[in-house]
Each structure stands twice: as C-alpha cells, then as structure tokens.
mmCIF file with all atom_site columns, C-alpha atoms in Angstrom:
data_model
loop_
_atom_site.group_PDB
_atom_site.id
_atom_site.type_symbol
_atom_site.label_atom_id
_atom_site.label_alt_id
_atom_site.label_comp_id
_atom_site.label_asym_id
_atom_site.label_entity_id
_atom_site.label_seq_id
_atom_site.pdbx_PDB_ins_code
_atom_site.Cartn_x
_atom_site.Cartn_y
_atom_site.Cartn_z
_atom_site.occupancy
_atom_site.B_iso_or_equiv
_atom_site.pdbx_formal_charge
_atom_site.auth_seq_id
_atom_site.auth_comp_id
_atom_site.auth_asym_id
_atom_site.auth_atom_id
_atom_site.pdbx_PDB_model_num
ATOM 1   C CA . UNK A 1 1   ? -1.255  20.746  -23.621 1.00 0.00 ? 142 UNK A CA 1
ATOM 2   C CA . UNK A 1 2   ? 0.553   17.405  -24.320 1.00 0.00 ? 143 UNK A CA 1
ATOM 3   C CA . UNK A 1 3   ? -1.942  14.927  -26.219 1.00 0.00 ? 144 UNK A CA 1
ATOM 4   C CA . UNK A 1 4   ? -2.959  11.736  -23.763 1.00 0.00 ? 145 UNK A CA 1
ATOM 5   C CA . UNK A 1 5   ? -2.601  8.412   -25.639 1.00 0.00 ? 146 UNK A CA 1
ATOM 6   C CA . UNK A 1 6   ? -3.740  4.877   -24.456 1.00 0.00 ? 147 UNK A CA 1
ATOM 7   C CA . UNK A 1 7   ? -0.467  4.730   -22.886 1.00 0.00 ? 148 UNK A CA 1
ATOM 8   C CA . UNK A 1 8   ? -0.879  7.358   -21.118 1.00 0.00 ? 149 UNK A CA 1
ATOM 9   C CA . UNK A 1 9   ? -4.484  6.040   -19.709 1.00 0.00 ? 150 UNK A CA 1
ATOM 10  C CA . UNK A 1 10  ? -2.713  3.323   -19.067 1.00 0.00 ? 151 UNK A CA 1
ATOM 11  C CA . UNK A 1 11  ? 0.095   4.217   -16.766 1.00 0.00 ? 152 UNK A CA 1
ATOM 12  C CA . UNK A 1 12  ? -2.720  6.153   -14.916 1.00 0.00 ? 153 UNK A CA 1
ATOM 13  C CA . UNK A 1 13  ? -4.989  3.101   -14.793 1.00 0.00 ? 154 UNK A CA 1
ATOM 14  C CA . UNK A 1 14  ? -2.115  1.101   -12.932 1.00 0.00 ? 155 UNK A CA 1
ATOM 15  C CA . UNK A 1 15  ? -1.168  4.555   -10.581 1.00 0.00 ? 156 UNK A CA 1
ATOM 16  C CA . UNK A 1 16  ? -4.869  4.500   -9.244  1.00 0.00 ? 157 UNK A CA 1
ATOM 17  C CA . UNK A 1 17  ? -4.843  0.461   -9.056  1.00 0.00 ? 158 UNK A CA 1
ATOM 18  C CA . UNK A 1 18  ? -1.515  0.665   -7.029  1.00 0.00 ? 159 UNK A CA 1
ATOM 19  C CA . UNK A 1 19  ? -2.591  3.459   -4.742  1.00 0.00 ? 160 UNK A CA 1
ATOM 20  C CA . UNK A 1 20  ? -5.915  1.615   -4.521  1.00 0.00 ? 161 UNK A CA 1
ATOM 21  C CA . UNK A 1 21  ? -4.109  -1.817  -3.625  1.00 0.00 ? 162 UNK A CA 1
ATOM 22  C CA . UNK A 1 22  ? -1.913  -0.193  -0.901  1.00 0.00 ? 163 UNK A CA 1
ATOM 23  C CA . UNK A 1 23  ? -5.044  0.816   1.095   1.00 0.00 ? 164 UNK A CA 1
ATOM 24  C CA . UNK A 1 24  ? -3.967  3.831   1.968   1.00 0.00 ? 165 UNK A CA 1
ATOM 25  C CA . UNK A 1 25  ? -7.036  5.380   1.697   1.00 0.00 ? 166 UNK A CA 1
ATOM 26  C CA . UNK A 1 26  ? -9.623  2.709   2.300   1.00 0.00 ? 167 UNK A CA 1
ATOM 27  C CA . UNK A 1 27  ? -7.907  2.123   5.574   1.00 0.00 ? 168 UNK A CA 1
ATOM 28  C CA . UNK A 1 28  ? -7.635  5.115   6.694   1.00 0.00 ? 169 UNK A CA 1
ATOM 29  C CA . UNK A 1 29  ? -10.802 6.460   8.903   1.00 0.00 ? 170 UNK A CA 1
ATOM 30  C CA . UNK A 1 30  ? -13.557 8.259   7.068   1.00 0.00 ? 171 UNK A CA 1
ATOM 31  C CA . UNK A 1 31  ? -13.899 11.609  8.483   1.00 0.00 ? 172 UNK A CA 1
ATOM 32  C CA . UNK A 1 32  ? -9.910  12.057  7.201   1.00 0.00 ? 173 UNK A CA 1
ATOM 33  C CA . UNK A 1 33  ? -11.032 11.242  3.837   1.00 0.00 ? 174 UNK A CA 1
ATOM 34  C CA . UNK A 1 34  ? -13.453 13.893  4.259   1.00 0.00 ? 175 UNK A CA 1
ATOM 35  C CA . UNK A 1 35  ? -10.720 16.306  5.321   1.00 0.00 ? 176 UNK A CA 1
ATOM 36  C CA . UNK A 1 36  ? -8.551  15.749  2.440   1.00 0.00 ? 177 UNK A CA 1
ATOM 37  C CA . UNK A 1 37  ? -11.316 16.847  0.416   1.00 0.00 ? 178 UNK A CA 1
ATOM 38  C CA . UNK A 1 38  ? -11.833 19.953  2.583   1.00 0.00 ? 179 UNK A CA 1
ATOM 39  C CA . UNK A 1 39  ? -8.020  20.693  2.723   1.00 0.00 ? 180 UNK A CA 1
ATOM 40  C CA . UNK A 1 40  ? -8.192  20.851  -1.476  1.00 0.00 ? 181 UNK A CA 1
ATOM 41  C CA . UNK A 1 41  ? -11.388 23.534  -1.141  1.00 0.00 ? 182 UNK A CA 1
ATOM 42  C CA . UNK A 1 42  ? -8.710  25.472  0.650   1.00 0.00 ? 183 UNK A CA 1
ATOM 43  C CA . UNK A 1 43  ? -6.362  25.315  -2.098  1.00 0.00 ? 184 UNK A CA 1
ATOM 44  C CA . UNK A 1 44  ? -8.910  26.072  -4.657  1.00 0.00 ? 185 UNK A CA 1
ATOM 45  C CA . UNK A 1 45  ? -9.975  28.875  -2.476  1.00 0.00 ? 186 UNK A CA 1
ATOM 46  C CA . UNK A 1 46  ? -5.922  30.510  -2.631  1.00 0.00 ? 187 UNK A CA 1
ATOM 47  C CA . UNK A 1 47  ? -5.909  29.742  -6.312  1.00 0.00 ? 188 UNK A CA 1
ATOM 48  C CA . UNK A 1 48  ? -9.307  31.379  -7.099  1.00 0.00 ? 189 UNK A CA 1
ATOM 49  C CA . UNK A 1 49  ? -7.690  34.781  -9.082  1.00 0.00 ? 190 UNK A CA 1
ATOM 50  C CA . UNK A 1 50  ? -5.981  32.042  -11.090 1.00 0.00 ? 191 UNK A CA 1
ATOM 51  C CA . UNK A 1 51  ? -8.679  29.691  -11.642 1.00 0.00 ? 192 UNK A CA 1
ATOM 52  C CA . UNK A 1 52  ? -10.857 32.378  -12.804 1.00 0.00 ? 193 UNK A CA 1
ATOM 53  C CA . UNK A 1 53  ? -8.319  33.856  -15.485 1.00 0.00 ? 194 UNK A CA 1
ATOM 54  C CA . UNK A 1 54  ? -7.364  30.471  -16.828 1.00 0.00 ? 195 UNK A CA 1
ATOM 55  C CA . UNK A 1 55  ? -11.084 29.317  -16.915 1.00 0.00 ? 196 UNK A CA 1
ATOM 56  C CA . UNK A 1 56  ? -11.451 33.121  -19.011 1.00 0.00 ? 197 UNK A CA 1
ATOM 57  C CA . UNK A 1 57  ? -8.672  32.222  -21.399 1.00 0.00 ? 198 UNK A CA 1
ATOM 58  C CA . UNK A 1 58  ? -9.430  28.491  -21.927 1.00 0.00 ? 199 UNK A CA 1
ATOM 59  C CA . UNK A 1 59  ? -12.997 28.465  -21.546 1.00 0.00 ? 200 UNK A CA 1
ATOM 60  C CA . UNK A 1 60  ? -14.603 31.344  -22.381 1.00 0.00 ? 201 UNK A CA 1
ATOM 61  C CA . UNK A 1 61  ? -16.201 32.112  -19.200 1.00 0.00 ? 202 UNK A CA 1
ATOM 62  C CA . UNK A 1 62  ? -16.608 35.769  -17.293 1.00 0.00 ? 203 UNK A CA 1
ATOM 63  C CA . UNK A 1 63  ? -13.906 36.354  -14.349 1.00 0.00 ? 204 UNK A CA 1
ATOM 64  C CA . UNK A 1 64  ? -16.463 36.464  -12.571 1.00 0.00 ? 205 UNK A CA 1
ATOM 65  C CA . UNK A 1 65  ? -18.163 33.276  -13.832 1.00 0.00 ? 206 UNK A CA 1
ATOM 66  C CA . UNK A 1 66  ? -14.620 31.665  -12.728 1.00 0.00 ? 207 UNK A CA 1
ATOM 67  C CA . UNK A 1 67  ? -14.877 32.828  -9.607  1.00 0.00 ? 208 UNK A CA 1
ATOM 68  C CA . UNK A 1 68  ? -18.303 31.640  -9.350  1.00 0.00 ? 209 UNK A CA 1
ATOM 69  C CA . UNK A 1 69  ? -17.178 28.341  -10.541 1.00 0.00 ? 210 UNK A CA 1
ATOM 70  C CA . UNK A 1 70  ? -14.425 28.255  -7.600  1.00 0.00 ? 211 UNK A CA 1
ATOM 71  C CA . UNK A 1 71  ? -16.984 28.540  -5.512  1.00 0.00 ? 212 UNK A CA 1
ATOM 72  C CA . UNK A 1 72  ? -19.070 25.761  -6.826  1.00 0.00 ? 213 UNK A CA 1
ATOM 73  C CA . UNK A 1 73  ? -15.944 23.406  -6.585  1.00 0.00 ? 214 UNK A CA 1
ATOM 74  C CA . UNK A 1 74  ? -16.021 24.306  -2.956  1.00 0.00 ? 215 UNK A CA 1
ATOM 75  C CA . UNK A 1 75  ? -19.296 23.596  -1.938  1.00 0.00 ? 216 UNK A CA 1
ATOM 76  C CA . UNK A 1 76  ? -19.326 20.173  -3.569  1.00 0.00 ? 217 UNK A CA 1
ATOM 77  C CA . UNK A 1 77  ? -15.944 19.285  -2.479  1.00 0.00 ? 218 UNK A CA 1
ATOM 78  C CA . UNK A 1 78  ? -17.789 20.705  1.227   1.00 0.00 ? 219 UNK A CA 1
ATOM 79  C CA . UNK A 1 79  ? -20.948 18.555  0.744   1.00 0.00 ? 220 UNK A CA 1
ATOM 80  C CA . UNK A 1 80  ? -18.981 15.382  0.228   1.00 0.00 ? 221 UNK A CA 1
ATOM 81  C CA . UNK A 1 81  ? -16.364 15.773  2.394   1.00 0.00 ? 222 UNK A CA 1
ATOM 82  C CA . UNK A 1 82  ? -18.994 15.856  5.267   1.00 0.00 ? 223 UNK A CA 1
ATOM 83  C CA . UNK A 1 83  ? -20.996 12.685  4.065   1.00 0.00 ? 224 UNK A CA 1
ATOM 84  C CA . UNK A 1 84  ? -17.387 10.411  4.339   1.00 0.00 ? 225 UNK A CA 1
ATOM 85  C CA . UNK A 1 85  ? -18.697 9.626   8.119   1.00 0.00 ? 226 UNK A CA 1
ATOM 86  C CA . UNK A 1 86  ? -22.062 9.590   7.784   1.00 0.00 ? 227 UNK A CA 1
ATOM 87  C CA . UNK A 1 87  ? -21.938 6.638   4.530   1.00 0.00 ? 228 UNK A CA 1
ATOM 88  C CA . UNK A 1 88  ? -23.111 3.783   7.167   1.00 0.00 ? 229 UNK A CA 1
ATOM 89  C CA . UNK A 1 89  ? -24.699 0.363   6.820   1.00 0.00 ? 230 UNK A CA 1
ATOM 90  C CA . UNK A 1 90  ? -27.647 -1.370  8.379   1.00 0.00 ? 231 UNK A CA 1
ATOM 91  C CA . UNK A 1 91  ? -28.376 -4.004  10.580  1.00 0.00 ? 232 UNK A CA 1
ATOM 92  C CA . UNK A 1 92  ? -31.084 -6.603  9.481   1.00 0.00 ? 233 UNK A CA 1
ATOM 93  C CA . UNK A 1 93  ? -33.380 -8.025  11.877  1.00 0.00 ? 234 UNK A CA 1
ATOM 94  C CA . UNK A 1 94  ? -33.800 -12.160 11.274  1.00 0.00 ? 235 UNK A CA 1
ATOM 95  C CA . UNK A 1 95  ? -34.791 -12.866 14.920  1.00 0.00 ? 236 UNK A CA 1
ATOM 96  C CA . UNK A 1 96  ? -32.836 -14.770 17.757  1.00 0.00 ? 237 UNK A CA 1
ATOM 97  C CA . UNK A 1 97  ? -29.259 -16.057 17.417  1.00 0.00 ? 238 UNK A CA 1
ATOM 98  C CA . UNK A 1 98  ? -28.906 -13.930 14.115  1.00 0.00 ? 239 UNK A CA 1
ATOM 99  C CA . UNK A 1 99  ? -26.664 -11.114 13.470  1.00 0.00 ? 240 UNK A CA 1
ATOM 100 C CA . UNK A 1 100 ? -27.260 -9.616  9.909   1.00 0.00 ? 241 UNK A CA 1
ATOM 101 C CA . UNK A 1 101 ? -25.462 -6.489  8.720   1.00 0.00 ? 242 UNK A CA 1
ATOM 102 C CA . UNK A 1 102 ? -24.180 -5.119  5.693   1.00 0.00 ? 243 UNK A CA 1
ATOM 103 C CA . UNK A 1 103 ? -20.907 -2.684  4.858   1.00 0.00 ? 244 UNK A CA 1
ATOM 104 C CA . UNK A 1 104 ? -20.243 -0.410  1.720   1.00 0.00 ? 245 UNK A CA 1
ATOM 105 C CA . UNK A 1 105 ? -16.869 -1.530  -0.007  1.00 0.00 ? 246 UNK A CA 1
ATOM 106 C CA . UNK A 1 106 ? -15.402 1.065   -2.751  1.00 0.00 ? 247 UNK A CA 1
ATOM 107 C CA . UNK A 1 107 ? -15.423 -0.460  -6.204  1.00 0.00 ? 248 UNK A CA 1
ATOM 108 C CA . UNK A 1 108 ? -11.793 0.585   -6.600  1.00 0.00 ? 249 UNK A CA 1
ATOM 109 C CA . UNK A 1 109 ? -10.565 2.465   -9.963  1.00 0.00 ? 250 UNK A CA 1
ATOM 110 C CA . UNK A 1 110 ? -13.226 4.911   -11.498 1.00 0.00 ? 251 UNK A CA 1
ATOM 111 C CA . UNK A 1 111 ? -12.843 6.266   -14.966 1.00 0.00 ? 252 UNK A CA 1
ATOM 112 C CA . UNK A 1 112 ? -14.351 9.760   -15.199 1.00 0.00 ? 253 UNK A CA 1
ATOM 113 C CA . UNK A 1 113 ? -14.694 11.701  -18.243 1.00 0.00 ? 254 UNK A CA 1
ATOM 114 C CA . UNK A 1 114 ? -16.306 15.344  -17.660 1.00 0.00 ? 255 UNK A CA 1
ATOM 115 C CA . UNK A 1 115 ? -17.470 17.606  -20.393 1.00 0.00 ? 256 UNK A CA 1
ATOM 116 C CA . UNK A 1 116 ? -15.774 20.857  -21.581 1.00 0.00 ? 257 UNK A CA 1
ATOM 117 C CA . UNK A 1 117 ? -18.372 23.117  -20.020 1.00 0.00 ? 258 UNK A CA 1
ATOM 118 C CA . UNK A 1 118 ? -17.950 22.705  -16.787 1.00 0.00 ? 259 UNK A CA 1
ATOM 119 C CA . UNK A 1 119 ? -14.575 20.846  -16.308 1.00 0.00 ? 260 UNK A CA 1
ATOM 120 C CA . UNK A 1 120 ? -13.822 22.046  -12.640 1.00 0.00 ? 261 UNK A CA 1
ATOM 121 C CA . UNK A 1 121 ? -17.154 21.652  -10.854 1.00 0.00 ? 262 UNK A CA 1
ATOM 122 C CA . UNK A 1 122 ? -18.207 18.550  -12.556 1.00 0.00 ? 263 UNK A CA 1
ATOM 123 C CA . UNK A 1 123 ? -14.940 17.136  -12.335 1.00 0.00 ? 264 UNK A CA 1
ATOM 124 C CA . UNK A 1 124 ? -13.915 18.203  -8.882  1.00 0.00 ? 265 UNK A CA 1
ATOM 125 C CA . UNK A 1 125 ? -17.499 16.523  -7.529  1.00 0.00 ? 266 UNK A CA 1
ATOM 126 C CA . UNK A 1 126 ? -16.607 13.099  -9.258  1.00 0.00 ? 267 UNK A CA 1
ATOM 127 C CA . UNK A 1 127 ? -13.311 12.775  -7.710  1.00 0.00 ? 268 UNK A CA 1
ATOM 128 C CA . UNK A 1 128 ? -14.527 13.799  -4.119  1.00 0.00 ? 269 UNK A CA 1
ATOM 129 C CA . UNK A 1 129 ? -17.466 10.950  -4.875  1.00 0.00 ? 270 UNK A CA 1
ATOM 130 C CA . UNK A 1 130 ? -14.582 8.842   -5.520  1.00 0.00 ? 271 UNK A CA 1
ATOM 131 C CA . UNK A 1 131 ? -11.875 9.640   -2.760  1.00 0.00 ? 272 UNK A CA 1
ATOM 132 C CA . UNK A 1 132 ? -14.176 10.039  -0.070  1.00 0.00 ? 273 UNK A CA 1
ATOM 133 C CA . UNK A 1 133 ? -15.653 6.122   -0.095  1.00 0.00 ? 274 UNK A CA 1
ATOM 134 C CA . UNK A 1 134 ? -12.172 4.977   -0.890  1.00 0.00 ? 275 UNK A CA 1
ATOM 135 C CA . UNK A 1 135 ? -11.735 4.738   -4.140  1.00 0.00 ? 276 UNK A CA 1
ATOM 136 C CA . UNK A 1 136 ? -8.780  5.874   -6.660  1.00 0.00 ? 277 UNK A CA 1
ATOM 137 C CA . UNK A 1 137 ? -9.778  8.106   -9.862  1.00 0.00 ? 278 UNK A CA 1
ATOM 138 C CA . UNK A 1 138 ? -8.123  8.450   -13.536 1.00 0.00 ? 279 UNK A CA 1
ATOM 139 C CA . UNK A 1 139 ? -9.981  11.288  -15.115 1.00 0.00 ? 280 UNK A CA 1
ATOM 140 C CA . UNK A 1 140 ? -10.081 12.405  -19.102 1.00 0.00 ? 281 UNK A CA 1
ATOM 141 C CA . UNK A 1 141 ? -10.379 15.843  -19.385 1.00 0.00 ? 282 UNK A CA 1
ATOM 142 C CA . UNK A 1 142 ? -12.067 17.836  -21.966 1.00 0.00 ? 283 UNK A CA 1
ATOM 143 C CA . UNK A 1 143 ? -9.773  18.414  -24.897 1.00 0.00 ? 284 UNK A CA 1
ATOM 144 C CA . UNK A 1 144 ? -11.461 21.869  -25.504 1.00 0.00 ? 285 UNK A CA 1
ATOM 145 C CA . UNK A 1 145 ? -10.601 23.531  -21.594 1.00 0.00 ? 286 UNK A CA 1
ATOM 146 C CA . UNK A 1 146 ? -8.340  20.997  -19.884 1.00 0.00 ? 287 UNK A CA 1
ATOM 147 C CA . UNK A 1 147 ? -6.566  24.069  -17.656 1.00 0.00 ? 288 UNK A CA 1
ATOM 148 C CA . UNK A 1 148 ? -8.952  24.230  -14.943 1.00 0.00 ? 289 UNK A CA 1
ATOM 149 C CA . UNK A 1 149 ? -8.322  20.470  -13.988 1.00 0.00 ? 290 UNK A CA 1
ATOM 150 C CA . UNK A 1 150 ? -4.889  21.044  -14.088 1.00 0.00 ? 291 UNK A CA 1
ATOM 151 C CA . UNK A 1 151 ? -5.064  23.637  -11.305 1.00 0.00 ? 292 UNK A CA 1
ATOM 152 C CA . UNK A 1 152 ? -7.244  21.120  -9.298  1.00 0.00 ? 293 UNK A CA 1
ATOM 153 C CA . UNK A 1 153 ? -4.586  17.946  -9.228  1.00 0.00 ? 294 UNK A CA 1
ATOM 154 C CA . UNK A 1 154 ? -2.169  20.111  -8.150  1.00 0.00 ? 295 UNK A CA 1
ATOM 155 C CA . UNK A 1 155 ? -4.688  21.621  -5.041  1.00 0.00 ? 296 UNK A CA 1
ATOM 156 C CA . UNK A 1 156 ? -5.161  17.776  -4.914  1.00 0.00 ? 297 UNK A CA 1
ATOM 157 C CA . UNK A 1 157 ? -1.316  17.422  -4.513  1.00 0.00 ? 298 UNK A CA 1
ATOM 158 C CA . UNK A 1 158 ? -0.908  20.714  -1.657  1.00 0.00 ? 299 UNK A CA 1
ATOM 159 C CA . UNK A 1 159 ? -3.767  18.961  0.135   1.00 0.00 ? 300 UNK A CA 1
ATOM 160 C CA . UNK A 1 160 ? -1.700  16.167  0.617   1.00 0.00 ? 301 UNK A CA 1
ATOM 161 C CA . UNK A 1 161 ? -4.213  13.661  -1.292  1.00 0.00 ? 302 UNK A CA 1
ATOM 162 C CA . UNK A 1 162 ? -1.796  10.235  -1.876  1.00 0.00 ? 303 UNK A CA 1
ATOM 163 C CA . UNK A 1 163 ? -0.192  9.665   -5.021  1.00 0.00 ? 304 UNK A CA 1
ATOM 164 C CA . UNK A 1 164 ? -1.843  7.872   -7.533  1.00 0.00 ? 305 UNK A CA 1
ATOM 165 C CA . UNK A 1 165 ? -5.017  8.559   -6.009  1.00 0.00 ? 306 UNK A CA 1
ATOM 166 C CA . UNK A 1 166 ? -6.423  11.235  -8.735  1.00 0.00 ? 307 UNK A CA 1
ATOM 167 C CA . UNK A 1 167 ? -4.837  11.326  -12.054 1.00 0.00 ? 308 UNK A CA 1
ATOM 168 C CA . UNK A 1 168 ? -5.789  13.776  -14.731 1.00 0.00 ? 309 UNK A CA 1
ATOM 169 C CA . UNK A 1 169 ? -5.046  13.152  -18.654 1.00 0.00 ? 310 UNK A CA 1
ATOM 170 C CA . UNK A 1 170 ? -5.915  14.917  -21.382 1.00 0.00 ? 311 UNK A CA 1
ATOM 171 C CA . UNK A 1 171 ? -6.559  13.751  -25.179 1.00 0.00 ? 312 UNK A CA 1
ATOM 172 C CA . UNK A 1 172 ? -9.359  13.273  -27.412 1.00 0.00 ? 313 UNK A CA 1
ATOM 173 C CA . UNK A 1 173 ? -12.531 11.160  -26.698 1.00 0.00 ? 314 UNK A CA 1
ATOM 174 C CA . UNK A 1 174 ? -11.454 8.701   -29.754 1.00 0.00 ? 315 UNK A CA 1
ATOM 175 C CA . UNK A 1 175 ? -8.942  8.260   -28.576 1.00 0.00 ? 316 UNK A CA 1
ATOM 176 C CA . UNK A 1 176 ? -7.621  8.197   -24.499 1.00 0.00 ? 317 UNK A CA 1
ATOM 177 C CA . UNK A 1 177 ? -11.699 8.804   -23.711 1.00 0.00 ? 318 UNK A CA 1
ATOM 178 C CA . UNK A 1 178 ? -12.498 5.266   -25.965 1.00 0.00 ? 319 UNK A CA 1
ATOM 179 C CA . UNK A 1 179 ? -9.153  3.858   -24.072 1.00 0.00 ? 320 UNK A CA 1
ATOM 180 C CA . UNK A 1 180 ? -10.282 4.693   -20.240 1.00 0.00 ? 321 UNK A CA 1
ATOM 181 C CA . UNK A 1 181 ? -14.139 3.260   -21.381 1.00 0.00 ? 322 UNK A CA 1
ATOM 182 C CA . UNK A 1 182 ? -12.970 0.202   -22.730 1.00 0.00 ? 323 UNK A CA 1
ATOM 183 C CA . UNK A 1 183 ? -10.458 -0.210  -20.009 1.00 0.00 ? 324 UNK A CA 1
ATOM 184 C CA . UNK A 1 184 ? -10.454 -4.125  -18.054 1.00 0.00 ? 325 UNK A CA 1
ATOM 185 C CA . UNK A 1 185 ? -8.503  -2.099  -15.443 1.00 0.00 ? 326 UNK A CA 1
ATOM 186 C CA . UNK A 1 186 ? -11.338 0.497   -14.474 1.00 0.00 ? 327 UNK A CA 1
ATOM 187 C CA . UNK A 1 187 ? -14.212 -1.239  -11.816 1.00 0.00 ? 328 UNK A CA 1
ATOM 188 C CA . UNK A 1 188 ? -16.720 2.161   -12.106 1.00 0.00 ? 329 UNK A CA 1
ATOM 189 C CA . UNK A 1 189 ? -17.302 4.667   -15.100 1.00 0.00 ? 330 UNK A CA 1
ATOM 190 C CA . UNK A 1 190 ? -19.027 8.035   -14.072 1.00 0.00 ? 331 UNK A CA 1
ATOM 191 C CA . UNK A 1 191 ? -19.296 10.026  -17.678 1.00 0.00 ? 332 UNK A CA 1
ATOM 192 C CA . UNK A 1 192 ? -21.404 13.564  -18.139 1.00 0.00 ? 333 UNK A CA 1
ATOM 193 C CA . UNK A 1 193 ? -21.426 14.449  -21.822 1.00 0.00 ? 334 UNK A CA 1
ATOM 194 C CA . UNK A 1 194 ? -23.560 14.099  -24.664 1.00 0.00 ? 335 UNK A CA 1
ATOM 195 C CA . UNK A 1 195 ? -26.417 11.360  -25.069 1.00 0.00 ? 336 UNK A CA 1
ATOM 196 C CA . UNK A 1 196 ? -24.926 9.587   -28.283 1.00 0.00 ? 337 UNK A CA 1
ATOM 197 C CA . UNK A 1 197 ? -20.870 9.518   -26.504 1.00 0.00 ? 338 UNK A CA 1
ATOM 198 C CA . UNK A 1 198 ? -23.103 8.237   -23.188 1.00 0.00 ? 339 UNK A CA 1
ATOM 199 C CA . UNK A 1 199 ? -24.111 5.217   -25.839 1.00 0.00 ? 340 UNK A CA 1
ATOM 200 C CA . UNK A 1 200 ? -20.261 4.867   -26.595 1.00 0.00 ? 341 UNK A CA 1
ATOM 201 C CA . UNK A 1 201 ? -19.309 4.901   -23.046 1.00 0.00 ? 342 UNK A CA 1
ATOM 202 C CA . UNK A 1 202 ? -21.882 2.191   -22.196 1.00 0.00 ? 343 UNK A CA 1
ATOM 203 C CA . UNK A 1 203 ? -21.013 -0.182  -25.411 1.00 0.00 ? 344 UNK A CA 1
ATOM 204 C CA . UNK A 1 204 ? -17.398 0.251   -24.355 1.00 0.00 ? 345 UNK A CA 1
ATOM 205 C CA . UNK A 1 205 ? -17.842 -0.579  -21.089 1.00 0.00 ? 346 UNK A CA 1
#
C-alpha cells in the first residue's frame, strides 16, 4: 500500500472542498442522498466473498467475522441512509406577526480517522454520517488493515457517489493522521482510536 504524505491529505482536502463547493450534493434532495448510501450497501453486499478474505488476510479476522462485518457496513449504511429525509428543523413559536424557524446546514469537509480494528464498519458509518447531510469526507485509514476501505471507495465509486465526495488515504498517524487534524481546510473531525491520540486530535485541531 503506497504511504499517504501531507501532500497527499492535501490534494484530498481540496477534492472534498471542490466537490463540496459545487453543491452537488447539498443541492440535491435528501432522500437521494439516502439512496446513494443504499446503492453502496448493494455493492458491499456483491463484494462480500472479497471483503471477507481481504479483511482475513489484512486483519486477522474469521471469514466469517468478514462476512459478519459486511453485514454491519450494511445496516449502518441502511440506518443512515433512511434518516437523510427525516433530519428536519423546527418552527419556534414568538407569537403574532413572527415566523421563527431554523435549518441544519452541513459543516462541509470532515476529516475522519478510524482505527485498525474495525476499519470497514466504523469507517463506512462516518462517511454515510457525512454524505447523507451533505457533506464531503477525506478519511485516514489505519496503517495496520487499510484493504477493507479500499474495497468500500470503490462500492462508493459503482454507486455512483460524486467525485471528490469520499476520499480514502492511507499513511501513518504522525504523519498524514497529524496532517488531516491539523488541517485549516477540514470544518469537522470525527476520530475513534485511542484516548491519548483522541488528546492529539483535539490539540491539533
């Protein structure tokens, strides 16, 4: 697997902040996000013999623990995919001639780095978080079992999700993981890992 550098994070950074710029998914109606996210559980789904060898080479797991993990990816790429239409706001009562209401607006790039246990499930949930309300995503995957994610930006790719919308590097945490953190081009940082890199994250940041 090549080694992801700060230039590498970066080009990513500035594919998720064009995609994110061109609107083309914050415009577009909800319940479509939501299908893009089902349309990728498909792909999983015809790619679950694969998944589950790679995730036995690279990871360690069972076959059938990768096929179990398939199946994870599915039901949270499932769960979110139906809450893209349901994410509403709220109208606030302040009494005649007043009209009060409120919106959700995505926060635009997220940085995601997801831990080497669990790459596909973990990962695959943050991105649909992401895609679904509109945003664009540049994830670090774990150095230790990158594969899995692999797999998953190319079902990302079949499913027709828009270019630049998920991007997927790979390097060390020093290194591209310290890079996407301390990034002025990322607006939202979801990280699951260990409690003293969660201090790093949060310092950089």
């Amino acid at each position: 697997v090549a080694r992801g550098t700060p230039a590498d994070i970066d080009r990513a950074v500035q594919a998720a902040r064009d995609c994110f710029n061109s609107r083309v998914l914050r415009d577009v109606r909800p319940h479509r996000r939501g299908d893009l996210m089902l349309a990728v559980a498909g792909e999983l789904g015809k790619a679950a013999d694969e998944v589950a060898l790679l995730e036995c080479h690279d990871n360690g797991k069972t076959l059938a623990n990768g096929r179990a993990e398939v199946a994870l990816t599915q039901r949270y790429l499932t769960y979110y995919a139906g809450l893209a239409d349901k994410l509403e706001g709220r109208q606030i009562p302040l009494g005649e001639g007043y009209v009060d209401y409120t919106t959700h607006e995505p926060f635009g790039v997220s940085g995601q780095i997801v831990p080497w246990n669990g790459p596909l499930p973990v990962g695959a949930r943050s991105i649909a978080c992401a895609i679904v309300t509109g945003n664009t995503v540049v994830l670090k995957s774990p150095e230790d079992s990158p594969l899995s994610l692999f797999l998953l930006a190319e079902a990302c790719e079949r499913a027709g999700v828009p270019a630049g919308a998920v991007n997927i590097v790979c390097g060390y945490g020093f290194d591209a993981g310290a890079a996407l953190a301390a990034h002025k081009g990322i607006d939202h940082i979801v990280f699951t890992g260990s409690v003293e890199t969660g201090k790093y994250v949060l310092r950089a940041a």
